[in-house]
Short mmCIF file of C-alpha atoms in Angstrom, two decimals:
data_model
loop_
_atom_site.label_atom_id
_atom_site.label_comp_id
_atom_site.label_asym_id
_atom_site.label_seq_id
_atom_site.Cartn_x
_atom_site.Cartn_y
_atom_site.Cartn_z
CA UNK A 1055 0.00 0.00 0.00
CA UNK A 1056 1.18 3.35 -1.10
CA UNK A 1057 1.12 5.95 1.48
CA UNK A 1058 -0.03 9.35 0.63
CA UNK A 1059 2.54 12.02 -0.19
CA UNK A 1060 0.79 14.70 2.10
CA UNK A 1061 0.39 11.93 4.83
CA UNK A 1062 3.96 11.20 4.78
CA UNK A 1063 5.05 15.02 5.46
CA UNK A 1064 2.22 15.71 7.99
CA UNK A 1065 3.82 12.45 9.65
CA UNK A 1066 7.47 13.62 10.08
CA UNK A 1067 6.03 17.18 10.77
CA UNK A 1068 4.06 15.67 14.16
CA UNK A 1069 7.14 13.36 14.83
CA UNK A 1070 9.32 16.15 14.57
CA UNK A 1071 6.88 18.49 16.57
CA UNK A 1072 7.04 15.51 19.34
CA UNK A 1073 10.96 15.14 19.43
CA UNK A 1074 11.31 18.89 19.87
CA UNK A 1075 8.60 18.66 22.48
CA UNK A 1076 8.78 15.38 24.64
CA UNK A 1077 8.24 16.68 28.02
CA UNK A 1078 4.67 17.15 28.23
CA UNK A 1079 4.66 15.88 31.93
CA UNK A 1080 6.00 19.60 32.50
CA UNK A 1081 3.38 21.34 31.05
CA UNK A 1082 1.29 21.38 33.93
CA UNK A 1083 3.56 22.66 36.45
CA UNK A 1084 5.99 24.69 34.33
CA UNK A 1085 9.44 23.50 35.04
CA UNK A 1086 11.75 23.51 32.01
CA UNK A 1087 13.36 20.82 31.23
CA UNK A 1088 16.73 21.15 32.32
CA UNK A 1089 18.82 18.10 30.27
CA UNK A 1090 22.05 18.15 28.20
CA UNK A 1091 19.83 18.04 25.41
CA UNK A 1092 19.41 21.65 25.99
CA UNK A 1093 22.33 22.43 24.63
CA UNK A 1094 22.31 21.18 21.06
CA UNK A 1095 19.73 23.10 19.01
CA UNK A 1096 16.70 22.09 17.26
CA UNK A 1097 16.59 23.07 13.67
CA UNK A 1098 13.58 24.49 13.28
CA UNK A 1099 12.20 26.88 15.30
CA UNK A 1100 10.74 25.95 18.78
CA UNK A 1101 11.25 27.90 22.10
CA UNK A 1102 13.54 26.73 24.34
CA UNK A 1103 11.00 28.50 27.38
CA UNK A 1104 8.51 26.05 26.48
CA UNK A 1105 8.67 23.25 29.60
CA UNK A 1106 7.89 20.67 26.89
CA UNK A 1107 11.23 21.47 24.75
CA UNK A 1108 14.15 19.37 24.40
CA UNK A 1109 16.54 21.38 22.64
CA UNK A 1110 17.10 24.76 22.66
CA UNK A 1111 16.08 27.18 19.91
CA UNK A 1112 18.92 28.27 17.28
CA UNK A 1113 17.58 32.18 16.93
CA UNK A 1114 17.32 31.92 20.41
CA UNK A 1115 20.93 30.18 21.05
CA UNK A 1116 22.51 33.03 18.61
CA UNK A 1117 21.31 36.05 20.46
CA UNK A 1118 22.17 34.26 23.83
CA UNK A 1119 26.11 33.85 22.86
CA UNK A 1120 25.91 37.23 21.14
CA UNK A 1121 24.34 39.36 23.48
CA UNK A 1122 26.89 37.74 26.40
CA UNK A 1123 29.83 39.44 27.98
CA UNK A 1124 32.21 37.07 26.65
CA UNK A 1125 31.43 36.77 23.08
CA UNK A 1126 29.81 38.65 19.99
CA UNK A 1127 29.13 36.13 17.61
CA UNK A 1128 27.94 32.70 18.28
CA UNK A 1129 30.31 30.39 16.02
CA UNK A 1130 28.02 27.04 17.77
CA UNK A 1131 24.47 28.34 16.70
CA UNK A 1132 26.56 29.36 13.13
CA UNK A 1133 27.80 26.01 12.40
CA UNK A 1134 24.03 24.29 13.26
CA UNK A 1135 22.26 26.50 11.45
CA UNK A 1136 24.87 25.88 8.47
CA UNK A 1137 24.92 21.96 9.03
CA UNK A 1138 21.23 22.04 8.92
CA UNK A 1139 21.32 24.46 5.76
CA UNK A 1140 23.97 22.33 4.07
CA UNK A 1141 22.08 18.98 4.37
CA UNK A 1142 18.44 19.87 4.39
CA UNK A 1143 17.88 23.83 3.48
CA UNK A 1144 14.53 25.32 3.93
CA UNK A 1145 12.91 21.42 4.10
CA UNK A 1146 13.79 21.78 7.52
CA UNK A 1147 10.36 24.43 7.20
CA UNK A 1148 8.62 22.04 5.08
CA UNK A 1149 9.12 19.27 7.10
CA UNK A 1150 10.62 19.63 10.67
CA UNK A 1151 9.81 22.66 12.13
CA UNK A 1152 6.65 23.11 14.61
CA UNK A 1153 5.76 26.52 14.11
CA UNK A 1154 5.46 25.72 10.47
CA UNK A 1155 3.04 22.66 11.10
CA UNK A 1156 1.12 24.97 13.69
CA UNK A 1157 0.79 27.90 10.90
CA UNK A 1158 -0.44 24.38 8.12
CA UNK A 1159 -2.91 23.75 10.60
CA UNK A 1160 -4.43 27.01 11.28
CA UNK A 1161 -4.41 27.34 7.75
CA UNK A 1162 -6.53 24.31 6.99
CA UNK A 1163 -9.20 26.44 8.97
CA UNK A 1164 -12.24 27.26 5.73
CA UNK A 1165 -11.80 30.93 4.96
CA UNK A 1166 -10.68 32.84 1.66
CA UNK A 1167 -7.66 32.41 1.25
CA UNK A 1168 -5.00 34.76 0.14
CA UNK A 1169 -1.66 35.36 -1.64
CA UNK A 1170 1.71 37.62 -0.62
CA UNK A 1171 3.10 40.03 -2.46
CA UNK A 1172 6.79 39.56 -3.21
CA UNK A 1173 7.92 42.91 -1.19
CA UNK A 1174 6.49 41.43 1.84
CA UNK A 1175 9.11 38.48 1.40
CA UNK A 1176 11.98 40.62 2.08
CA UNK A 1177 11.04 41.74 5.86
CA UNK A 1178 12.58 38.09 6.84
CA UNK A 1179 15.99 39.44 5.98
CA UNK A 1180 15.72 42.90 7.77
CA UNK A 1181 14.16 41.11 11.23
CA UNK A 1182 17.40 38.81 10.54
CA UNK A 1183 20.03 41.11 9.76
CA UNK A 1184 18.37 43.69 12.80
CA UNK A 1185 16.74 41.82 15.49
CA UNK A 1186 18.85 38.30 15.53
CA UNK A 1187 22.71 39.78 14.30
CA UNK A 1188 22.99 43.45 15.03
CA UNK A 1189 20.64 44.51 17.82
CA UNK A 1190 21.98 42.08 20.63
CA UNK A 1191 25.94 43.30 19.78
CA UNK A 1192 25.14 46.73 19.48
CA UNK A 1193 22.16 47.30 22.35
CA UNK A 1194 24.32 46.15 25.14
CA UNK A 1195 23.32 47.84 28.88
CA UNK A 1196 26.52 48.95 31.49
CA UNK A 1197 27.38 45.52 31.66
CA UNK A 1198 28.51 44.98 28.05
CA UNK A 1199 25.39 42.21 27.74
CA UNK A 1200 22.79 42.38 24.93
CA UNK A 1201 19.46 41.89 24.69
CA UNK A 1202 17.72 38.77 22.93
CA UNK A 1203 15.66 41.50 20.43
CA UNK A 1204 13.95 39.11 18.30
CA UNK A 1205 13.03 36.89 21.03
CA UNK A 1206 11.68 39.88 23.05
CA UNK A 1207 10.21 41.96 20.46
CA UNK A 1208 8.76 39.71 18.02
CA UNK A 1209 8.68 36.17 18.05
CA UNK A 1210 5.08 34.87 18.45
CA UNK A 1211 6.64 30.84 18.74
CA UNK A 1212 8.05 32.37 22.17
CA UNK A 1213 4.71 34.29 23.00
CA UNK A 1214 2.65 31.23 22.64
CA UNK A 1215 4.90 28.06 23.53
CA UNK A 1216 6.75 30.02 26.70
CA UNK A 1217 5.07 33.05 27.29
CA UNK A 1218 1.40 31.98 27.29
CA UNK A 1219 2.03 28.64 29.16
CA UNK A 1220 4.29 29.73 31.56
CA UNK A 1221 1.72 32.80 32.10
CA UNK A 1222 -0.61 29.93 33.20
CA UNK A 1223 1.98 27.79 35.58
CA UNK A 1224 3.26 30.63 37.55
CA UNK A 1225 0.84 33.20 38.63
CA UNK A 1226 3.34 35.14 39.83
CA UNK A 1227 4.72 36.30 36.61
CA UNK A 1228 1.23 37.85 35.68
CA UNK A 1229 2.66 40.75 37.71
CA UNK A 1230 5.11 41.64 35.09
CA UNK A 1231 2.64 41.51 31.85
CA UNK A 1232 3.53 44.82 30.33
CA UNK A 1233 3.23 46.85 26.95
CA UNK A 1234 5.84 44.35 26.01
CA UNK A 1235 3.81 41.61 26.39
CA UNK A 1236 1.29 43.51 24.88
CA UNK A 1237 3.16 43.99 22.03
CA UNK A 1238 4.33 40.10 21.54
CA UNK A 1239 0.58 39.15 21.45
CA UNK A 1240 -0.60 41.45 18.86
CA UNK A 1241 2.11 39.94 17.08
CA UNK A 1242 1.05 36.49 17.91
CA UNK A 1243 -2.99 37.22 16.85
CA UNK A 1244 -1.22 39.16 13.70
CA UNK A 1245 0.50 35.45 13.14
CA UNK A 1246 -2.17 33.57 13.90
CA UNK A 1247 -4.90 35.71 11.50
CA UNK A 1248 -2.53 35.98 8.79
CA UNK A 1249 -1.35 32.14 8.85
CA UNK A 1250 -5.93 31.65 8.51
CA UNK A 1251 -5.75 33.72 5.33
CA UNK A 1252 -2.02 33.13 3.61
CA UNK A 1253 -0.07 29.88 3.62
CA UNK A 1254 2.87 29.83 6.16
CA UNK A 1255 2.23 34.26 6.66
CA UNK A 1256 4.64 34.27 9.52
CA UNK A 1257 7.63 31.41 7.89
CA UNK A 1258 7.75 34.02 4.73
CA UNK A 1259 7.62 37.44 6.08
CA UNK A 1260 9.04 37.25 9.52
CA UNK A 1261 11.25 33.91 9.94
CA UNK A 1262 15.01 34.44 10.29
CA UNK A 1263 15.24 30.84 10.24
CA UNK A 1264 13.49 30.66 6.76
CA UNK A 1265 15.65 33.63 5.61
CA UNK A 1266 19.03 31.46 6.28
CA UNK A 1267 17.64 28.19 5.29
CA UNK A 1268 16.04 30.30 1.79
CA UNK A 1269 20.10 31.17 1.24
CA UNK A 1270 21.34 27.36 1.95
CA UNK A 1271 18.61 26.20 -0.58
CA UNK A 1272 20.35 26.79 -3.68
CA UNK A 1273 23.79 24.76 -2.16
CA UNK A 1274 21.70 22.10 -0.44
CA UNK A 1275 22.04 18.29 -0.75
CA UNK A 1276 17.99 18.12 -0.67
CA UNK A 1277 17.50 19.71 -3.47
CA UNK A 1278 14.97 20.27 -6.37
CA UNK A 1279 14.88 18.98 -10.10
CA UNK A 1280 13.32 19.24 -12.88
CA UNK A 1281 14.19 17.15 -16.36
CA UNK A 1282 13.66 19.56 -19.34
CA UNK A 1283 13.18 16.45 -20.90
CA UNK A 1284 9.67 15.34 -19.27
CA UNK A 1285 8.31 18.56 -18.64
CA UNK A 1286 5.98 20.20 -20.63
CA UNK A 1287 5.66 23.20 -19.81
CA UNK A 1288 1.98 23.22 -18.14
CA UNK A 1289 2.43 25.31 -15.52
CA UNK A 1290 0.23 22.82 -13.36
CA UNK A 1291 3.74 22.75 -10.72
CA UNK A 1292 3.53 26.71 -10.07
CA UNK A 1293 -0.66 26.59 -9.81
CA UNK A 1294 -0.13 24.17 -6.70
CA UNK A 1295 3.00 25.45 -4.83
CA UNK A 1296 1.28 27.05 -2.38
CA UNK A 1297 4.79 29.50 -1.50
CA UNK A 1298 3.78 30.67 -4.77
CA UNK A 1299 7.25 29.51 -6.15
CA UNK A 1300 7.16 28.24 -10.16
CA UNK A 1301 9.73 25.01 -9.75
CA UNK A 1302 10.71 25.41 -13.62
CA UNK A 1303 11.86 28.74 -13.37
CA UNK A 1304 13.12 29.20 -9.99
CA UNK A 1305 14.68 25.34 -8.67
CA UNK A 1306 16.34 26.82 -6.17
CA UNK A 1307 13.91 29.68 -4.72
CA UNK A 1308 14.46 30.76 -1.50
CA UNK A 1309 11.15 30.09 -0.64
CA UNK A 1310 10.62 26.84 -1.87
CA UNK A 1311 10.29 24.56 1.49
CA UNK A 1312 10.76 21.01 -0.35
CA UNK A 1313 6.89 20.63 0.30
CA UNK A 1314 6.96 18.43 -2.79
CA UNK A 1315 3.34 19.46 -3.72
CA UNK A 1316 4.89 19.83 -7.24
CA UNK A 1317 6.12 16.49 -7.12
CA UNK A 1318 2.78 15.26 -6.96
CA UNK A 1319 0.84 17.98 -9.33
CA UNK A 1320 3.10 17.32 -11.90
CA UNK A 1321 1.88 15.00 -15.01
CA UNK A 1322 4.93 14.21 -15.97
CA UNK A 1323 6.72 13.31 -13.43
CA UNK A 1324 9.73 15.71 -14.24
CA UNK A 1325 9.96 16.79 -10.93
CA UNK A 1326 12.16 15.56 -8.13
CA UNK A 1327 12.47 16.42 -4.96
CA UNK A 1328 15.14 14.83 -2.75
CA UNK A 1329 18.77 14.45 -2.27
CA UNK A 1330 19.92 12.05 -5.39
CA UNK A 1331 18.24 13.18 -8.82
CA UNK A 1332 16.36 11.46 -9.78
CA UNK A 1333 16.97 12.29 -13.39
CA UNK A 1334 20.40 10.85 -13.14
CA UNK A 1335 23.29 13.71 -13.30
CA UNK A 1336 21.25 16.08 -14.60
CA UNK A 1337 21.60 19.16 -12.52
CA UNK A 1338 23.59 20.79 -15.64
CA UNK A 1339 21.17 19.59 -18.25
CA UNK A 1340 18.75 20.81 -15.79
CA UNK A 1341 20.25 23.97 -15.83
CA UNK A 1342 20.68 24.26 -19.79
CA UNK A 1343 17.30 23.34 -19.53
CA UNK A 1344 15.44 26.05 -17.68
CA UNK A 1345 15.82 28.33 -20.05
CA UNK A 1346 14.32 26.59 -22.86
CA UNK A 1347 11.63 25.49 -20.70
CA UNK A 1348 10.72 29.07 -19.72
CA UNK A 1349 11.00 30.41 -23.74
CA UNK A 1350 8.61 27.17 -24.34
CA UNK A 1351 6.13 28.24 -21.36
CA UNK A 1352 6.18 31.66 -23.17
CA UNK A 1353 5.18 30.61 -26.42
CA UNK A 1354 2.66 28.37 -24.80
CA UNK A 1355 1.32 31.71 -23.14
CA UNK A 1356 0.92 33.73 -26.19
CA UNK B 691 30.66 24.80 -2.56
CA UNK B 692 28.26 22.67 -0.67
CA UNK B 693 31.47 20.54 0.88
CA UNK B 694 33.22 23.59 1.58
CA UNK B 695 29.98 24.86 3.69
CA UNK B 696 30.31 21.47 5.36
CA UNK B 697 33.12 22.05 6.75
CA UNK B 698 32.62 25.45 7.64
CA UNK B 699 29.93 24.25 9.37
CA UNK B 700 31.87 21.40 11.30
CA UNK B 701 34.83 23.88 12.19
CA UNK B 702 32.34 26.68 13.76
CA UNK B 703 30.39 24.16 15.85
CA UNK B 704 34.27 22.58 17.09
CA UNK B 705 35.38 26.27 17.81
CA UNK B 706 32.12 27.59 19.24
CA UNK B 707 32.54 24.40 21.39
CA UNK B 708 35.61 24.18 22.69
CA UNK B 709 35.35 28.20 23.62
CA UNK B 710 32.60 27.60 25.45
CA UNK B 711 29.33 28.67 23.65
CA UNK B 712 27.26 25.24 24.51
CA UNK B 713 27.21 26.28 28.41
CA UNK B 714 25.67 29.71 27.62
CA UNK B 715 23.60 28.28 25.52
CA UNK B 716 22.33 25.49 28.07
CA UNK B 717 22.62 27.96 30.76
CA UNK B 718 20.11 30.52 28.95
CA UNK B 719 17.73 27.34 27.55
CA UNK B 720 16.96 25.52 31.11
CA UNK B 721 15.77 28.52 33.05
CA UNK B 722 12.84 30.84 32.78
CA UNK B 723 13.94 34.21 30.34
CA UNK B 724 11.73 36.49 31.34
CA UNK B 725 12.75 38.82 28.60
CA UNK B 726 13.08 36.29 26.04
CA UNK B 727 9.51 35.68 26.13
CA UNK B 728 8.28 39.29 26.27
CA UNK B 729 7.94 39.77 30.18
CA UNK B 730 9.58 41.62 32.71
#
């Protein structure tokens, strides 16, 4: 029996969800877990506040080495982020990371749904060129430490896996709900509304995660194909991609999370997705390829 | 290109290691941030 493409991801997405988040027996009293697991960092993005985590989160990890006394750059949370980049690039979104299967979910809710425009894309970079690399070097208070400024100041994974739940553990730190916190859950309702109406809203405008793992895509051993020799040209690929990426044109998009909903809408089965083409060798012909395949898509337009 | 990120990779998690960076990072990970997740 053949399992189901879509059941297959939404699989690894809840087993992934479940290794990053094991300790539900701390949920109801709020103690983090407090395990050498800590220290190695999950690759997609999961607070390390939440008393269910395992690992600790790599946005999270960065800012904490960079906005210490003893260091301004975190060479650890580098090199993860880059391992993870290397091997998997942004299928690490498409497949392992939970805030990406909560925003799926909440999508799956019936409404209208909606598309991005391509400026919005680029606010990804800015919140992780500002909040996660410059901001907790250059913000520092009298004791030379910086402050964790996407962590504090935007990210909604934080508001709702630590924040919220620790909110309801420890009545005592209802005292120090501020405009802050304030803040943090407008963005979270923001996330949450947006992620009804438009597929993964917070993953492509906000994610620093999906910004670095959008660079590692094009040098990634999971990577896309597609044989110029199979395809046709029907443009079925780019009508289900639901990142609004066109596979033909753009292999190696930097928002293309390795979904593999192409895989499946294509006819022809020129699409691979994976980390051996498919097709043979054929990243070159590939290549030589595209361009061809976009004049033919052309003609087919007019 | 992609080996050559590899091994980037490997040689800033060894030197982020050995320096130290894993015990801040546990450190900050197994106790309540207050500021980390908005409050405070």
């Amino acid at each position: 029996m053949k399992v189901k493409h879509w059941v297959k991801r939404k699989l690894l997405q809840f087993i992934a969800f479940g290794c990053a988040n094991p300790h539900v027996s701390n949920l109801p009293t709020g103690r983090l877990y407090g395990g050498k697991w800590k220290q190695f960092c999950n690759p997609g993005l999961n607070c390390y506040s939440c008393p269910a985590a395992r690992f600790a989160c790599p946005v999270g990890a960065m800012q904490a080495v960079s906005g210490s006394m003893d260091f301004k750059f975190s060479f650890y949370a580098a090199g993860m982020l880059l391992a993870f980049g290397v091997i998997l690039g942004r299928a690490v979104c498409g497949w392992l990371c939970p805030f990406g299967l909560f925003q799926e979910l909440l999508h799956k809710i019936p409404s209208p749904k909606a598309g991005l425009k391509k400026c919005f894309l680029w606010i990804k970079y800015v919140v992780l060129v500002v909040f996660v690399l410059l901001l907790p070097i250059l913000a520092t208070n009298y004791m030379g430490m910086g402050k964790p400024a996407f962590c504090q100041y935007i990210c909604p994974a934080g508001t709702l896996e630590g924040g919220l739940l620790l909110l309801g553990t420890h009545p005592e730190l209802r005292q120090t709900i501020g405009p802050l916190f304030g803040l943090k859950a407008g963005i979270l309702i923001g996330v949450i509304l947006g992620s009804i109406f438009i597929y993964r809203f917070f993953c492509r405008v906000l994610c620093p995660l999906g910004a670095i793992y959008g660079f590692m895509n094009r040098f990634s051993m999971c990577h896309l194909e597609v044989d110029p020799r199979r395809c046709v040209s029907c443009g079925a690929c780019h009508k289900a991609c639901r990142m609004e990426v066109d596979p033909v044109k753009k292999p190696d998009s930097m928002e293309c999370i390795r979904c593999g909903d192409c895989v499946q809408a294509c006819p022809k089965d020129a699409i691979y997705v994976g980390f051996r083409g498919k097709a043979g060798n054929k990243q070159s012909a590939a290549g030589n390829g595209r361009a061809s395949l976009v004049k033919k898509r052309k003609e087919n337009h007019v | 290109m992609r080996m050559m990120m590899a091994l980037i990779a490997c040689g800033f998690i060894l030197y982020g290691t050995v320096r130290g960076e894993m015990e801040i990072v546990w450190n900050k990970a197994v106790h309540i941030c207050l500021e980390c997740i908005g409050l405070g």
